[in-house]
Coordinates of C-alpha atoms in Angstrom, one line a residue:
Chain A
M1 CA 24.4 -3.4 0.8
P2 CA 21.8 -4.9 -1.6
Y3 CA 19.4 -2.3 -3.0
T4 CA 17.7 -4.8 -5.3
L5 CA 14.3 -5.5 -3.8
T6 CA 13.2 -9.1 -3.5
D7 CA 10.2 -10.4 -5.4
E8 CA 8.1 -10.2 -2.2
Q9 CA 9.2 -6.6 -1.5
E10 CA 8.3 -5.7 -5.1
L11 CA 5.0 -7.4 -4.8
T12 CA 4.4 -5.7 -1.5
R13 CA 4.8 -2.4 -3.2
S14 CA 2.5 -3.2 -6.1
S15 CA -0.1 -4.8 -3.9
V16 CA -0.2 -2.0 -1.2
R17 CA -0.3 0.6 -4.0
E18 CA -3.3 -1.2 -5.5
F19 CA -5.0 -1.3 -2.2
A20 CA -4.2 2.3 -1.3
E21 CA -5.4 3.6 -4.6
A22 CA -8.7 1.8 -4.2
E23 CA -9.4 2.1 -0.4
V24 CA -7.2 4.8 1.0
K25 CA -6.9 7.6 -1.5
P26 CA -10.6 8.2 -2.0
L27 CA -10.9 9.1 1.7
A28 CA -7.7 11.2 2.0
A29 CA -9.1 14.7 1.3
E30 CA -12.3 14.2 3.2
I31 CA -10.7 12.9 6.4
D32 CA -8.3 15.8 6.3
K33 CA -11.1 18.3 5.9
T34 CA -13.3 16.8 8.6
H35 CA -10.5 15.8 11.0
R36 CA -11.9 12.3 11.1
P37 CA -9.8 9.1 11.6
P38 CA -10.5 6.6 8.8
L39 CA -11.9 3.9 11.1
E40 CA -13.7 2.1 8.3
T41 CA -10.3 1.4 6.7
I42 CA -8.9 -0.4 9.7
P43 CA -10.7 -3.7 9.2
K44 CA -9.6 -3.6 5.5
L45 CA -6.0 -2.9 6.6
G46 CA -6.3 -5.9 8.9
E47 CA -7.7 -8.1 6.1
M48 CA -4.7 -7.1 3.9
G49 CA -2.3 -8.1 6.7
L50 CA -1.2 -4.5 7.1
M51 CA -2.0 -4.3 10.8
G52 CA 0.1 -7.3 11.7
M53 CA 3.2 -6.6 9.5
L54 CA 5.6 -6.8 12.4
I55 CA 3.8 -9.6 14.2
P56 CA 4.9 -13.3 13.9
E57 CA 2.5 -15.6 12.0
E58 CA 1.8 -17.7 15.2
Y59 CA 0.0 -14.6 16.6
G60 CA -1.9 -13.9 13.4
G61 CA 0.6 -11.5 11.9
S62 CA 2.0 -11.4 8.4
A63 CA 5.6 -11.4 9.7
M64 CA 7.0 -9.2 7.0
D65 CA 10.6 -8.1 6.8
T66 CA 11.4 -4.6 7.8
V67 CA 12.1 -3.4 4.2
S68 CA 8.7 -4.6 3.1
Y69 CA 7.0 -3.0 6.1
N70 CA 8.6 0.4 5.3
I71 CA 7.6 0.0 1.6
A72 CA 4.0 -0.6 2.8
I73 CA 4.1 2.5 5.0
E74 CA 5.5 4.5 2.1
E75 CA 2.8 3.3 -0.3
L76 CA 0.0 4.1 2.2
S77 CA 1.4 7.5 2.9
R78 CA 1.8 8.2 -0.8
C79 CA -2.0 8.3 -0.9
C80 CA -2.8 9.4 2.6
A81 CA -0.3 10.4 5.3
T82 CA -2.9 10.0 8.0
T83 CA -3.5 6.3 7.2
G84 CA 0.3 5.9 6.9
V85 CA 0.9 7.1 10.5
L86 CA -2.1 5.2 11.8
V87 CA -0.5 1.9 10.7
E88 CA 3.1 3.1 11.5
A89 CA 2.3 4.1 15.1
H90 CA 0.2 1.0 15.6
S91 CA 2.9 -1.3 14.2
S92 CA 6.2 0.2 15.2
L93 CA 5.3 1.7 18.5
C94 CA 2.7 -0.7 19.9
T95 CA 3.0 -4.1 18.3
W96 CA 6.8 -4.1 18.0
P97 CA 7.6 -3.7 21.7
I98 CA 5.0 -6.3 22.7
V99 CA 6.6 -8.8 20.2
H100 CA 10.1 -8.1 21.4
F101 CA 9.6 -7.6 25.1
G102 CA 6.3 -9.2 25.9
T103 CA 5.8 -12.4 27.8
E104 CA 4.2 -15.4 26.0
E105 CA 0.9 -14.6 27.8
Q106 CA 1.0 -11.0 26.8
K107 CA 1.7 -11.9 23.2
Q108 CA -1.2 -14.4 23.1
K109 CA -3.5 -12.0 24.8
Y110 CA -2.8 -8.8 22.7
L111 CA -1.2 -9.6 19.4
P112 CA -4.0 -11.5 17.5
A113 CA -6.5 -8.6 17.9
L114 CA -3.8 -6.1 17.0
A115 CA -2.8 -8.2 13.9
S116 CA -6.4 -8.5 12.7
G117 CA -7.2 -4.8 13.2
E118 CA -9.8 -5.6 15.8
A119 CA -7.7 -3.5 18.1
A120 CA -5.5 -0.6 17.1
G121 CA -2.4 0.3 19.1
G122 CA -1.0 3.4 20.6
F123 CA 2.2 4.4 22.4
G124 CA 2.4 6.7 25.4
L125 CA 5.8 8.3 26.0
T126 CA 5.5 12.0 25.5
E127 CA 4.3 14.1 28.5
P128 CA 3.7 17.9 28.9
G129 CA 7.1 18.1 30.5
A130 CA 8.9 15.2 28.8
G131 CA 9.0 15.4 25.0
S132 CA 12.5 14.7 23.7
D133 CA 13.6 14.3 27.3
A134 CA 12.1 10.9 28.2
G135 CA 14.0 10.8 31.5
A136 CA 11.8 13.6 32.8
T137 CA 8.7 11.3 32.7
K138 CA 6.4 12.2 35.6
T139 CA 3.6 9.6 35.1
T140 CA 4.0 7.1 38.0
A141 CA 3.2 3.4 38.4
V142 CA 3.2 2.4 42.0
R143 CA 3.1 -1.3 42.8
D144 CA 0.2 -2.3 45.0
G145 CA 0.0 -6.1 45.5
D146 CA -0.7 -7.7 42.1
E147 CA -1.4 -4.4 40.5
F148 CA 0.3 -1.2 39.4
V149 CA -1.5 2.1 40.0
L150 CA -0.9 4.7 37.3
N151 CA -1.2 8.4 37.7
G152 CA -0.2 11.1 35.3
Q153 CA -0.7 12.4 31.8
K154 CA 0.5 11.7 28.3
V155 CA 0.2 14.1 25.3
F156 CA 0.2 13.9 21.5
I157 CA -0.6 10.2 21.5
T158 CA -1.2 9.0 17.9
N159 CA -4.4 6.8 17.5
G160 CA -5.4 7.9 21.0
G161 CA -9.0 8.4 20.1
F162 CA -9.7 4.8 19.1
A163 CA -6.7 2.6 20.0
K164 CA -7.6 -0.3 22.4
T165 CA -4.1 -1.3 23.4
F166 CA -1.5 1.2 24.6
V167 CA 2.2 0.7 25.5
V168 CA 2.7 3.4 28.2
M169 CA 5.9 4.5 29.9
A170 CA 5.7 5.4 33.6
R171 CA 8.1 5.9 36.5
S172 CA 7.8 2.8 38.8
T173 CA 10.9 3.0 40.9
D174 CA 12.8 5.7 42.8
A175 CA 15.8 5.3 40.5
P176 CA 16.7 8.7 39.0
G177 CA 16.2 9.8 35.4
V178 CA 15.7 7.2 32.8
K179 CA 16.5 4.3 35.1
G180 CA 13.2 4.5 37.0
V181 CA 11.0 4.3 33.9
S182 CA 9.1 1.1 33.1
A183 CA 6.8 0.1 30.2
F184 CA 3.3 -1.2 30.7
I185 CA 0.4 -2.5 28.5
V186 CA -2.7 -0.5 29.3
E187 CA -6.2 -1.4 27.9
R188 CA -8.5 1.4 26.8
D189 CA -11.4 0.5 29.0
T190 CA -9.4 0.3 32.3
P191 CA -11.1 2.3 35.0
G192 CA -9.1 5.5 35.8
F193 CA -7.8 5.7 32.2
T194 CA -9.5 8.5 30.1
I195 CA -8.7 9.9 26.7
G196 CA -8.8 13.6 26.1
E197 CA -10.0 15.7 23.2
P198 CA -8.1 15.3 19.9
E199 CA -5.6 18.1 18.9
D200 CA -6.5 20.4 16.1
K201 CA -3.5 20.1 13.9
L202 CA -1.8 21.7 10.9
G203 CA -1.5 18.4 9.0
I204 CA -2.3 14.6 9.3
R205 CA -5.6 16.1 10.4
G206 CA -7.4 12.7 10.2
S207 CA -5.0 11.2 12.6
S208 CA -6.4 11.1 16.2
T209 CA -3.8 12.8 18.4
T210 CA -5.0 12.9 22.0
P211 CA -3.8 13.3 25.6
L212 CA -4.1 10.3 27.9
F213 CA -5.0 10.7 31.6
F214 CA -4.3 8.2 34.3
S215 CA -6.1 8.7 37.7
D216 CA -5.6 5.9 40.1
C217 CA -5.7 3.6 37.0
R218 CA -5.1 0.0 38.3
I219 CA -3.6 -2.5 35.9
P220 CA -2.5 -6.0 36.6
A221 CA 1.2 -6.4 37.5
A222 CA 1.3 -8.9 34.6
N223 CA 1.0 -6.0 32.2
L224 CA 4.5 -4.8 33.0
L225 CA 6.3 -5.0 29.7
G226 CA 9.9 -6.3 30.0
Q227 CA 11.6 -5.7 33.3
E228 CA 11.1 -2.9 35.8
G229 CA 13.4 0.0 34.9
Q230 CA 13.8 -1.2 31.3
G231 CA 11.2 1.3 30.0
F232 CA 13.6 3.8 28.6
K233 CA 15.6 1.2 26.8
I234 CA 12.4 -0.3 25.4
A235 CA 11.2 3.2 24.3
M236 CA 14.5 4.0 22.6
M237 CA 14.7 0.7 20.8
T238 CA 11.1 1.1 19.7
L239 CA 11.8 4.5 18.4
D240 CA 14.8 3.3 16.4
G241 CA 12.4 1.3 14.3
G242 CA 9.7 3.9 14.5
R243 CA 11.9 6.5 13.1
T244 CA 12.6 4.5 10.0
G245 CA 8.8 4.1 9.6
I246 CA 8.3 7.9 9.9
A247 CA 11.1 8.3 7.3
A248 CA 9.1 5.9 5.0
Q249 CA 6.0 8.0 5.6
A250 CA 7.9 11.1 4.6
V251 CA 9.1 9.4 1.4
G252 CA 5.5 8.4 0.6
I253 CA 4.2 12.0 1.2
A254 CA 7.0 13.3 -1.0
Q255 CA 6.3 10.7 -3.7
G256 CA 2.6 11.6 -3.8
A257 CA 3.4 15.3 -4.1
F258 CA 6.0 14.6 -6.8
E259 CA 3.7 12.6 -9.0
A260 CA 1.0 15.3 -8.7
A261 CA 3.6 17.9 -9.7
K262 CA 4.8 15.9 -12.7
E263 CA 1.2 15.4 -13.9
Y264 CA 0.3 19.0 -13.5
A265 CA 3.5 20.2 -15.2
K266 CA 2.7 18.1 -18.3
Q267 CA -0.9 19.4 -18.5
R268 CA -0.5 23.1 -17.6
V269 CA 0.1 25.1 -20.8
Q270 CA 1.7 28.5 -20.6
F271 CA 3.2 30.5 -23.4
G272 CA 1.9 27.8 -25.8
H273 CA 3.7 24.9 -24.2
P274 CA 3.3 22.6 -21.2
I275 CA 5.3 24.1 -18.3
A276 CA 7.1 20.8 -18.1
E277 CA 9.1 22.0 -21.1
L278 CA 10.4 25.0 -19.1
Q279 CA 13.9 24.5 -17.6
A280 CA 12.8 26.2 -14.4
I281 CA 10.2 23.5 -13.8
Q282 CA 12.5 20.7 -15.1
W283 CA 15.1 21.6 -12.5
M284 CA 12.6 21.4 -9.7
I285 CA 11.4 18.0 -11.0
A286 CA 15.0 16.8 -11.2
D287 CA 15.8 18.0 -7.7
M288 CA 12.6 16.4 -6.3
A289 CA 13.5 13.1 -8.0
V290 CA 17.0 13.0 -6.5
D291 CA 15.8 14.0 -3.1
I292 CA 13.2 11.3 -2.9
E293 CA 15.4 8.6 -4.2
A294 CA 18.2 9.5 -1.7
G295 CA 15.6 9.4 1.1
R296 CA 14.2 6.1 0.0
L297 CA 17.7 4.5 0.0
L298 CA 18.3 5.8 3.5
V299 CA 15.1 4.1 4.6
Y300 CA 16.1 0.8 2.9
Q301 CA 19.5 0.9 4.5
A302 CA 18.1 1.4 8.0
A303 CA 15.4 -1.2 7.4
D304 CA 17.9 -3.7 5.9
L305 CA 20.2 -3.3 8.9
E306 CA 17.3 -4.0 11.2
D307 CA 16.5 -7.1 9.2
R308 CA 20.0 -8.4 9.5
G309 CA 20.0 -7.8 13.2
Q310 CA 22.6 -5.0 13.0
P311 CA 22.5 -1.8 15.0
H312 CA 20.3 0.6 13.1
G313 CA 19.7 3.5 15.4
H314 CA 22.3 5.7 13.6
A315 CA 20.9 4.8 10.2
S316 CA 17.3 5.3 11.2
A317 CA 18.2 8.7 12.7
M318 CA 19.8 9.6 9.4
A319 CA 16.8 8.4 7.4
K320 CA 14.3 10.3 9.7
L321 CA 16.3 13.5 9.6
F322 CA 16.8 13.5 5.9
C323 CA 13.4 12.3 4.8
G324 CA 11.5 14.6 7.2
E325 CA 13.2 17.7 5.9
M326 CA 13.1 16.3 2.3
A327 CA 9.4 15.7 2.4
T328 CA 8.7 19.3 3.4
R329 CA 11.1 20.5 0.7
V330 CA 9.6 18.4 -2.0
A331 CA 6.0 19.2 -1.1
G332 CA 6.9 22.9 -1.1
K333 CA 8.3 22.5 -4.6
A334 CA 5.2 20.6 -5.7
I335 CA 3.1 23.6 -4.6
Q336 CA 5.5 25.9 -6.5
V337 CA 5.0 23.8 -9.7
H338 CA 1.3 24.1 -9.3
G339 CA 1.5 27.9 -8.8
G340 CA -1.6 29.5 -7.2
L341 CA -3.7 26.3 -7.7
G342 CA -1.2 24.4 -5.5
Y343 CA -2.1 26.7 -2.6
T344 CA -5.7 25.7 -2.8
T345 CA -7.4 22.6 -1.6
S346 CA -8.4 21.8 -5.1
Y347 CA -5.1 20.0 -5.5
P348 CA -3.5 17.5 -3.0
V349 CA -0.1 19.2 -2.8
E350 CA -1.1 21.7 -0.1
R351 CA -2.2 18.8 2.1
A352 CA 1.1 17.1 1.4
Y353 CA 3.0 20.2 2.5
R354 CA 1.0 20.3 5.8
D355 CA 1.3 16.6 6.3
A356 CA 5.1 16.6 5.6
K357 CA 5.9 19.1 8.4
I358 CA 5.1 16.7 11.2
T359 CA 7.7 14.2 10.0
E360 CA 10.3 16.7 11.1
I361 CA 8.9 16.7 14.6
Y362 CA 7.3 13.5 15.8
E363 CA 9.1 10.4 17.0
G364 CA 12.1 12.6 17.6
T365 CA 12.6 16.1 16.1
S366 CA 15.2 16.8 13.5
E367 CA 17.3 18.4 16.2
I368 CA 17.2 15.1 18.3
Q369 CA 18.1 13.1 15.2
R370 CA 21.1 15.5 14.6
L371 CA 22.1 14.9 18.3
V372 CA 21.9 11.1 17.9
I373 CA 23.9 11.2 14.7
A374 CA 26.5 13.6 16.0
R375 CA 27.0 11.5 19.2
T376 CA 27.8 8.5 17.1
E377 CA 30.0 10.4 14.7
L378 CA 32.0 12.0 17.4
R379 CA 32.5 8.9 19.5
Chain B
M1 CA -11.3 -31.6 -10.2
K2 CA -9.3 -28.6 -11.6
I3 CA -10.3 -25.2 -12.8
V4 CA -7.9 -23.4 -15.0
V5 CA -7.6 -19.7 -15.2
T6 CA -5.5 -18.1 -17.9
Y7 CA -3.4 -15.0 -17.2
Q8 CA -1.0 -12.8 -19.0
W9 CA 2.2 -11.2 -17.6
A10 CA 2.3 -8.0 -19.6
L11 CA 3.5 -4.4 -19.4
D12 CA 1.1 -2.3 -17.5
P13 CA -0.6 0.1 -19.8
Q14 CA -1.3 2.4 -16.9
E15 CA 2.4 3.1 -16.7
A16 CA 2.8 3.7 -20.4
S17 CA 2.9 7.3 -21.8
V18 CA 1.7 8.5 -25.1
A19 CA 4.1 10.8 -27.0
A20 CA 2.9 13.8 -29.1
D21 CA 3.2 11.7 -32.3
G22 CA 0.8 9.1 -30.8
K23 CA 3.4 6.5 -30.1
V24 CA 2.9 4.6 -26.9
D25 CA 6.0 4.4 -24.8
F26 CA 6.3 1.4 -22.5
S27 CA 9.9 2.0 -21.6
R28 CA 9.1 2.8 -18.0
A29 CA 6.3 0.4 -17.6
K30 CA 6.6 -2.6 -15.3
A31 CA 5.0 -6.0 -16.1
V32 CA 1.9 -6.9 -14.1
V33 CA -0.8 -9.6 -14.2
S34 CA -3.2 -8.1 -16.7
D35 CA -6.1 -6.2 -15.1
Y36 CA -8.5 -8.3 -17.1
D37 CA -6.9 -11.5 -15.8
A38 CA -6.8 -10.3 -12.2
V39 CA -10.6 -10.1 -12.5
A40 CA -10.7 -13.6 -14.1
I41 CA -8.6 -15.0 -11.2
E42 CA -10.9 -13.4 -8.6
V43 CA -13.9 -15.0 -10.3
A44 CA -12.1 -18.3 -10.7
R45 CA -10.9 -18.4 -7.1
G46 CA -14.6 -18.1 -6.0
L47 CA -15.7 -20.9 -8.4
A48 CA -12.9 -23.2 -7.3
T49 CA -13.5 -22.7 -3.6
A50 CA -17.2 -23.3 -4.0
A51 CA -16.7 -26.4 -6.1
G52 CA -13.8 -27.7 -4.0
A53 CA -11.6 -27.6 -7.1
T54 CA -7.9 -26.9 -7.4
L55 CA -7.2 -23.6 -9.2
V56 CA -4.4 -23.8 -11.7
G57 CA -3.1 -20.6 -13.4
V58 CA -1.9 -21.1 -17.0
S59 CA 0.2 -18.4 -18.6
V60 CA 1.6 -18.4 -22.1
G61 CA 4.3 -15.9 -22.9
G62 CA 8.1 -15.3 -23.1
A63 CA 10.8 -16.0 -20.6
A64 CA 9.6 -13.1 -18.4
A65 CA 6.4 -15.0 -17.7
A66 CA 8.4 -17.7 -15.9
Q67 CA 10.3 -15.3 -13.7
A68 CA 9.7 -15.9 -10.0
V69 CA 8.2 -12.4 -9.6
A70 CA 5.7 -13.1 -12.4
T71 CA 4.5 -16.4 -11.0
K72 CA 4.4 -15.1 -7.4
A73 CA 2.4 -12.1 -8.5
A74 CA -0.2 -14.5 -10.1
L75 CA -0.1 -17.0 -7.3
S76 CA -0.6 -14.3 -4.7
R77 CA -3.9 -13.5 -6.3
G78 CA -5.3 -16.8 -5.2
L79 CA -4.0 -19.6 -7.5
D80 CA -3.2 -22.9 -6.0
E81 CA -0.5 -23.7 -8.6
A82 CA 0.8 -22.3 -11.9
L83 CA 1.8 -23.8 -15.2
V84 CA 3.8 -21.4 -17.4
V85 CA 4.7 -22.0 -21.1
A86 CA 7.6 -19.6 -21.6
D87 CA 8.6 -19.9 -25.2
A88 CA 5.6 -18.6 -26.9
D89 CA 5.9 -14.8 -26.7
N90 CA 3.5 -12.8 -28.8
A91 CA 2.5 -16.1 -30.4
G92 CA -0.9 -14.8 -31.7
T93 CA -4.4 -15.8 -30.7
L94 CA -4.5 -19.2 -32.6
N95 CA -1.2 -20.3 -31.3
T96 CA -1.9 -19.2 -27.8
A97 CA -5.2 -21.0 -27.8
A98 CA -3.5 -24.2 -29.1
V99 CA -0.8 -24.0 -26.4
I100 CA -3.4 -23.4 -23.6
A101 CA -5.5 -26.2 -25.0
A102 CA -2.5 -28.6 -24.8
A103 CA -1.7 -27.3 -21.3
V104 CA -5.3 -28.0 -20.2
Q105 CA -5.2 -31.5 -21.6
S106 CA -1.8 -32.2 -20.0
L107 CA -3.3 -31.2 -16.6
G108 CA -6.3 -33.6 -16.9
D109 CA -9.5 -33.5 -15.0
V110 CA -10.1 -29.8 -15.9
A111 CA -13.8 -28.9 -15.6
L112 CA -13.6 -25.2 -16.5
V113 CA -11.2 -22.7 -18.2
V114 CA -11.8 -19.1 -17.1
T115 CA -10.2 -16.3 -19.1
G116 CA -10.2 -12.6 -18.9
D117 CA -12.2 -10.4 -21.2
A118 CA -9.3 -9.5 -23.4
S119 CA -5.5 -9.6 -23.7
L120 CA -3.5 -6.5 -23.0
D121 CA -1.5 -6.6 -26.2
S122 CA -3.7 -7.6 -29.1
G123 CA -7.0 -7.1 -27.3
S124 CA -8.7 -9.3 -29.9
K125 CA -11.2 -10.8 -27.4
M126 CA -10.9 -14.0 -29.6
L127 CA -8.9 -16.2 -27.2
A128 CA -11.8 -17.8 -25.3
A129 CA -13.8 -18.6 -28.4
T130 CA -10.7 -20.0 -30.2
L131 CA -9.8 -22.0 -27.1
G132 CA -13.3 -23.4 -26.8
G133 CA -13.2 -24.3 -30.5
T134 CA -9.8 -26.0 -30.1
L135 CA -10.9 -28.0 -27.1
G136 CA -14.4 -28.7 -28.5
W137 CA -15.9 -27.3 -25.3
A138 CA -19.0 -25.1 -24.9
T139 CA -17.9 -21.5 -24.5
I140 CA -19.4 -18.2 -23.2
T141 CA -17.9 -14.7 -23.4
D142 CA -18.8 -11.4 -21.6
A143 CA -20.0 -13.4 -18.6
L144 CA -21.2 -11.8 -15.4
G145 CA -22.6 -13.5 -12.3
V146 CA -20.7 -16.7 -13.0
A147 CA -21.5 -19.7 -10.7
F148 CA -20.4 -23.3 -11.0
D149 CA -21.8 -26.3 -9.0
G150 CA -19.2 -28.8 -10.2
S151 CA -21.1 -29.9 -13.3
T152 CA -23.0 -26.9 -14.6
L153 CA -21.8 -23.4 -15.2
T154 CA -24.4 -20.6 -15.1
A155 CA -23.8 -17.0 -16.1
E156 CA -25.4 -13.8 -17.3
R157 CA -24.7 -11.7 -20.4
V158 CA -25.9 -8.2 -20.8
L159 CA -27.2 -7.9 -24.4
P160 CA -29.0 -4.9 -26.1
E161 CA -32.3 -6.8 -25.8
G162 CA -31.9 -7.7 -22.1
V163 CA -30.0 -9.9 -19.7
Q164 CA -29.5 -13.4 -21.0
K165 CA -29.1 -16.3 -18.6
V166 CA -27.0 -19.1 -19.8
A167 CA -26.3 -22.6 -18.5
L168 CA -23.4 -24.8 -19.9
A169 CA -22.5 -28.3 -19.0
A170 CA -18.8 -28.8 -18.0
P171 CA -16.3 -28.9 -19.4
A172 CA -16.6 -25.4 -20.6
V173 CA -14.7 -22.2 -21.3
V174 CA -15.9 -18.9 -19.9
A175 CA -14.5 -15.4 -20.6
V176 CA -15.6 -13.1 -17.8
A177 CA -16.5 -9.5 -18.4
S178 CA -14.0 -6.9 -17.1
D179 CA -16.6 -5.9 -14.4
A180 CA -17.5 -9.5 -13.4
A181 CA -15.7 -8.9 -10.1
K182 CA -13.5 -6.4 -8.4
A183 CA -10.0 -7.8 -8.1
K184 CA -8.7 -7.5 -4.6
A185 CA -5.1 -6.5 -4.0
P186 CA -3.2 -9.5 -2.7
G187 CA -2.8 -9.5 1.1
M188 CA 0.6 -9.7 2.8
K189 CA 0.1 -13.3 3.8
D190 CA -0.8 -14.2 0.2
I191 CA 2.4 -12.6 -1.1
L192 CA 4.5 -14.5 1.4
A193 CA 2.6 -17.8 0.7
A194 CA 3.0 -17.4 -3.1
G195 CA 6.6 -18.5 -3.1
K196 CA 5.7 -21.8 -1.5
K197 CA 3.1 -22.8 -4.1
P198 CA 4.1 -25.2 -7.0
V199 CA 5.1 -23.8 -10.4
T200 CA 5.7 -25.9 -13.5
V201 CA 7.4 -24.4 -16.5
K202 CA 7.0 -26.2 -19.8
S203 CA 7.9 -25.5 -23.4
T204 CA 5.7 -25.7 -26.4
A205 CA 7.6 -28.8 -27.4
D206 CA 6.9 -30.4 -24.0
L207 CA 3.2 -30.0 -24.8
G208 CA 3.7 -31.2 -28.4
V209 CA 2.6 -27.9 -29.9
A210 CA 4.3 -26.5 -33.0
L211 CA 3.6 -22.8 -33.4
A212 CA 2.1 -22.0 -36.7
S213 CA 2.7 -18.8 -38.7
E214 CA -0.1 -16.4 -38.1
G215 CA 1.0 -13.9 -40.7
T216 CA 3.0 -10.7 -40.0
V217 CA 1.9 -7.1 -39.6
T218 CA 3.0 -5.3 -42.7
A219 CA 1.9 -1.8 -41.8
T220 CA -0.1 0.0 -39.1
A221 CA -2.1 3.0 -40.2
K222 CA -2.0 5.9 -37.7
L223 CA -5.4 6.6 -36.1
S224 CA -6.1 10.2 -36.5
G225 CA -8.6 11.4 -33.9
P226 CA -9.8 15.0 -33.7
A227 CA -7.4 17.4 -32.1
R228 CA -8.3 18.2 -28.5
Q229 CA -9.6 21.7 -28.0
Q230 CA -8.6 22.0 -24.3
I231 CA -11.9 23.6 -23.4
A232 CA -12.5 23.6 -19.6
I233 CA -16.1 23.8 -18.4
D234 CA -16.8 24.6 -14.7
T235 CA -19.4 22.1 -13.6
K236 CA -20.4 23.8 -10.3
D237 CA -23.6 25.1 -11.9
P238 CA -24.9 22.2 -14.1
A239 CA -27.3 24.4 -16.1
A240 CA -24.5 26.8 -17.0
A241 CA -22.2 23.9 -17.7
A242 CA -24.7 22.3 -20.1
A243 CA -25.2 25.7 -21.9
Q244 CA -21.4 26.1 -22.2
L245 CA -21.0 22.6 -23.6
V246 CA -23.8 23.2 -26.2
S247 CA -22.2 26.4 -27.3
A248 CA -18.8 24.8 -27.5
L249 CA -20.2 21.9 -29.6
R250 CA -21.9 24.4 -31.8
A251 CA -18.8 26.5 -32.2
A252 CA -16.9 23.3 -33.2
G253 CA -19.6 22.5 -35.8
V254 CA -20.6 19.2 -34.0
L255 CA -24.2 20.6 -33.4
D256 CA -26.1 22.7 -35.9

């Protein structure tokens, strides 16, 4: 397993870091405070090629390898977890399934706008009664001539407030459980499709998380993504990659908090010395460093397996599980290093702590990741 | 027509740390295209596009400057091609100017040489003037608002007495001010395209340049700045903050 990054991967890191420091970090605290998605950043992300990372060049994408993609998500999240998940959900959950399961017509119709950032993407799987249990999907898609008629509701949809293109899972056949679920591309302005009010969340507060409502929403039959009944498989394969992306987001959140903690520890003087000279602080710094590096390597491993066309669901579940819990752990220690000030909004570590928590939950909870891992291990 | 922009592949000072004894520690710093030169490339890219010229990056340094990651980093910022002289590490300003001049002459059809404001290591700000002298070309430094129509370079310089507008006939050398442009981070497509652009690596001998001795540093006196007082002033109330600052300066004997 090669853990030496290529030149392009190294340059992706330095370039995205340069971009994120200049364009993403200055907004991070404000969008968190005002619960506002950073819409002005999306065209800049598009110009940088960061909205089309998983899209082939012929459709306007930058066609990056998966390791580079995850490095980019990490670097965006290091400055702003909200921007990280905006790009991650757009790329992993919307563009990826269209690239891999879309028809040529679907790719030509949707991918160029998604790659440029003219359109952001969303992914509708979760429902009030179907979170981790995707087989319990109740949203229906009934064939009527050249159309499907969608009825139902999705919840907790990232980018819901502004995305123009959604990949939505709905039950289109009478087949029981997961076999009856199909995937569809739904455009935002379709009559019968409405977006609900955004959730008021603990963290990633700038991220627009909304319900989606379908009421006799008619979409062309040509918007079926993949084959009928293939929806669950598409969703699970999509989430395999998505989970690595969330793990990368978690690494970025942890890295940002870690750097803040190191800087503070060197500056904060107590008992006549910077607290960085105290062993109690040094041990926390050392533990944080090891935690982050271990998580980063799990992300690289899962991404590298995907790049080589190998099964990566097991590795991505491991990365997601470890990195999600690691980010919360590291951000907690970063607050501890800051003492009372770390508990205030004057320093970015309290935001990192709130942002980190969701990485243990969305795109499969830690408990689901343990289930996935244990099933493979006990096979 | 070609426009040359010079760039340095150097350790990033933003990743360096300063020890208590004042020594600068670069051991954890990575090499980057110098921030000054990233600005120069940004300006030069605009000039080359406007004039329909080919933009050639020229770098003089050690073996590290010829590594693929170094040339790709520079090329991803907008160069069309790169020429690297990789056996002249820390050669000094005179030697570096001589090597760049020879490189420019070897390229032929060069209308402009654009440089950054300063180098990251010696920071002498002498390279552009020395290069202009070596080539015998008109030279301007601290340039802002640079434009080039293919034959005449125009620029502005902010001087104590006002803004000076300058026009130079090509061929010319221009050192752009560090705020002449905002260097954009390379996009993902730029990074992937960089590996496909042509790179030429030459030695000083290939260019017919023999490096001269520029003297050696025999001692460096330690700069002793005043010890920091670590006084924090809350700026929420500007009037109170100003009063606190004045009293702190009085206490330190800076003000009477």
